[in-house]
C-alpha atoms as one frame of an Amber mdcrd trajectory, in Angstrom:
protein
 143.804-135.529-143.990 145.117-132.264-142.621 146.679-130.018-145.235 149.975
-129.853-143.331 150.210-133.662-143.146 149.671-133.913-146.898 152.272-131.226
-147.632 154.741-133.006-145.339 153.939-136.404-146.903 154.728-134.971-150.349
 157.841-133.206-148.994 156.423-129.818-150.021 158.118-127.036-148.067 156.180
-123.922-147.106 156.509-120.802-145.013 153.576-120.124-142.689 152.424-116.744
-141.429 149.689-116.750-138.770 147.374-113.726-138.535 143.877-112.722-137.384
 141.043-113.897-139.676 140.919-112.085-143.027 137.975-111.951-145.402 139.309
-109.673-148.146 142.556-109.139-149.999 142.728-105.656-148.460 142.641-107.091
-144.920 145.346-109.605-145.793 147.549-106.883-147.269 147.157-104.802-144.097
 148.018-107.675-141.747 150.796-109.435-143.644 154.292-108.204-144.364 155.242
-107.794-148.013 155.922-111.440-148.848 158.029-112.613-151.805 155.196-114.474
-153.540 152.292-113.767-155.875 149.211-112.499-154.047 146.039-114.220-155.147
 142.336-113.546-155.167 140.187-116.695-155.126 136.644-116.760-156.482 134.182
-119.618-155.955 131.845-119.350-158.942 129.005-121.310-160.463 127.081-121.453
-163.691 123.432-121.462-162.533 122.226-123.224-165.702 124.642-126.171-165.874
 125.552-126.174-162.160 129.260-126.280-163.090 131.450-124.988-160.258 134.729
-123.118-160.620 137.545-122.051-158.338 139.165-119.103-160.103 142.589-117.946
-158.924 143.593-114.493-160.136 146.222-111.928-159.258 145.020-109.894-156.294
 145.186-106.622-158.234 142.778-107.486-161.063 139.020-107.493-161.005 137.871
-110.439-163.105 135.280-109.714-165.801 132.753-112.456-165.033 130.862-111.979
-168.308 134.053-112.330-170.314 135.159-115.315-168.234 131.792-117.036-168.782
 132.322-116.755-172.541 135.865-118.156-172.226 134.606-121.101-170.141 131.705
-121.793-172.486 128.944-121.127-169.967 125.970-118.785-170.166 126.582-116.870
-166.934 128.707-116.948-163.787 127.637-116.004-160.297 129.230-116.394-156.900
 128.606-119.700-155.170 126.747-119.424-151.873 128.488-119.946-148.520 126.321
-123.063-148.094 127.484-124.536-151.410 131.111-123.617-150.612 130.814-125.503
-147.323 129.010-128.479-148.880 131.460-128.919-151.758 134.816-127.816-150.307
 134.204-127.641-146.563 135.315-124.003-146.542 133.924-120.756-145.213 134.042
-117.389-147.040 137.494-115.862-146.660 139.161-119.295-146.660 138.868-120.046
-150.382 142.267-121.090-151.667 144.110-122.857-154.440 144.777-125.625-151.894
 141.020-126.337-151.642 141.422-128.956-154.362 142.518-131.355-151.589 138.923
-131.225-150.296 137.238-131.727-153.678 137.071-135.517-153.526 134.121-135.592
-155.957 136.086-133.450-158.448 133.036-131.189-158.653 135.033-127.962-158.949
 137.001-126.901-162.017 140.238-125.081-161.195 140.962-122.028-163.362 144.232
-120.158-162.779 145.426-116.924-164.333 148.607-117.437-166.358 150.438-114.739
-164.355 149.868-116.734-161.161 150.738-120.037-162.853 154.064-118.567-164.046
 155.014-117.085-160.657 157.818-118.728-158.725 155.870-118.739-155.455 152.283
-118.118-154.447 150.534-116.992-151.267 147.560-119.113-150.242 145.484-119.956
-147.204 145.882-123.435-145.674 142.065-123.987-145.824 141.532-121.420-143.055
 141.742-117.621-143.174 143.941-117.312-140.069 147.204-118.191-141.815 148.922
-117.658-145.139 151.421-120.023-146.708 154.086-119.334-149.281 154.521-122.333
-151.571 156.522-122.740-154.759 154.308-123.118-157.842 156.258-126.206-158.907
 155.172-127.777-155.613 151.550-126.697-156.148 151.662-128.385-159.567 153.078
-131.514-157.914 150.266-131.460-155.336 147.639-131.167-158.085 149.233-134.088
-159.951 149.115-136.139-156.736 145.399-135.311-156.457 144.809-136.238-160.105
 143.756-132.669-160.877 144.582-130.291-163.691 144.256-126.542-163.816 142.867
-124.639-166.769 145.429-121.880-167.211 144.393-118.763-169.120 144.726-115.035
-169.157 141.689-114.025-167.147 139.693-111.112-168.573 139.968-108.003-166.430
 136.971-105.787-165.810 137.398-102.173-166.773 136.544 -99.544-164.207 133.904
 -97.170-165.503
């Protein structure tokens, strides 16, 4: 089901901003106006030992400490999932990873982890499963979408890496 059809079916309003493809937060910031919603960075991560997969949603401005996050999630180590695994599990390409990807995780193979600052925001910016548009959606509506999908988010204060 197309993401827009699902949002419409659930009566979830959104604002859509079309733009050229973006692959980094910096590119998105350059191409988009200053929007009244939390900017996110989305990381598709895996624990190589247990094969657990994670979609981590953090504020754009922080660099997540992967070692610290691994400890918090109870795994030995975290690494970035490959583009092939991202496509196989979520049907996404790099640059398109988004909080809304949970609609594609029919096997519930990916654990959603969201920074508490994002979870407490009124609105969030996210891609609609492609990196050529950005949506603004209210967090209450994102929570409603996750409930509809039978999904829960692990909400925590993500550890930030220090710059040496």
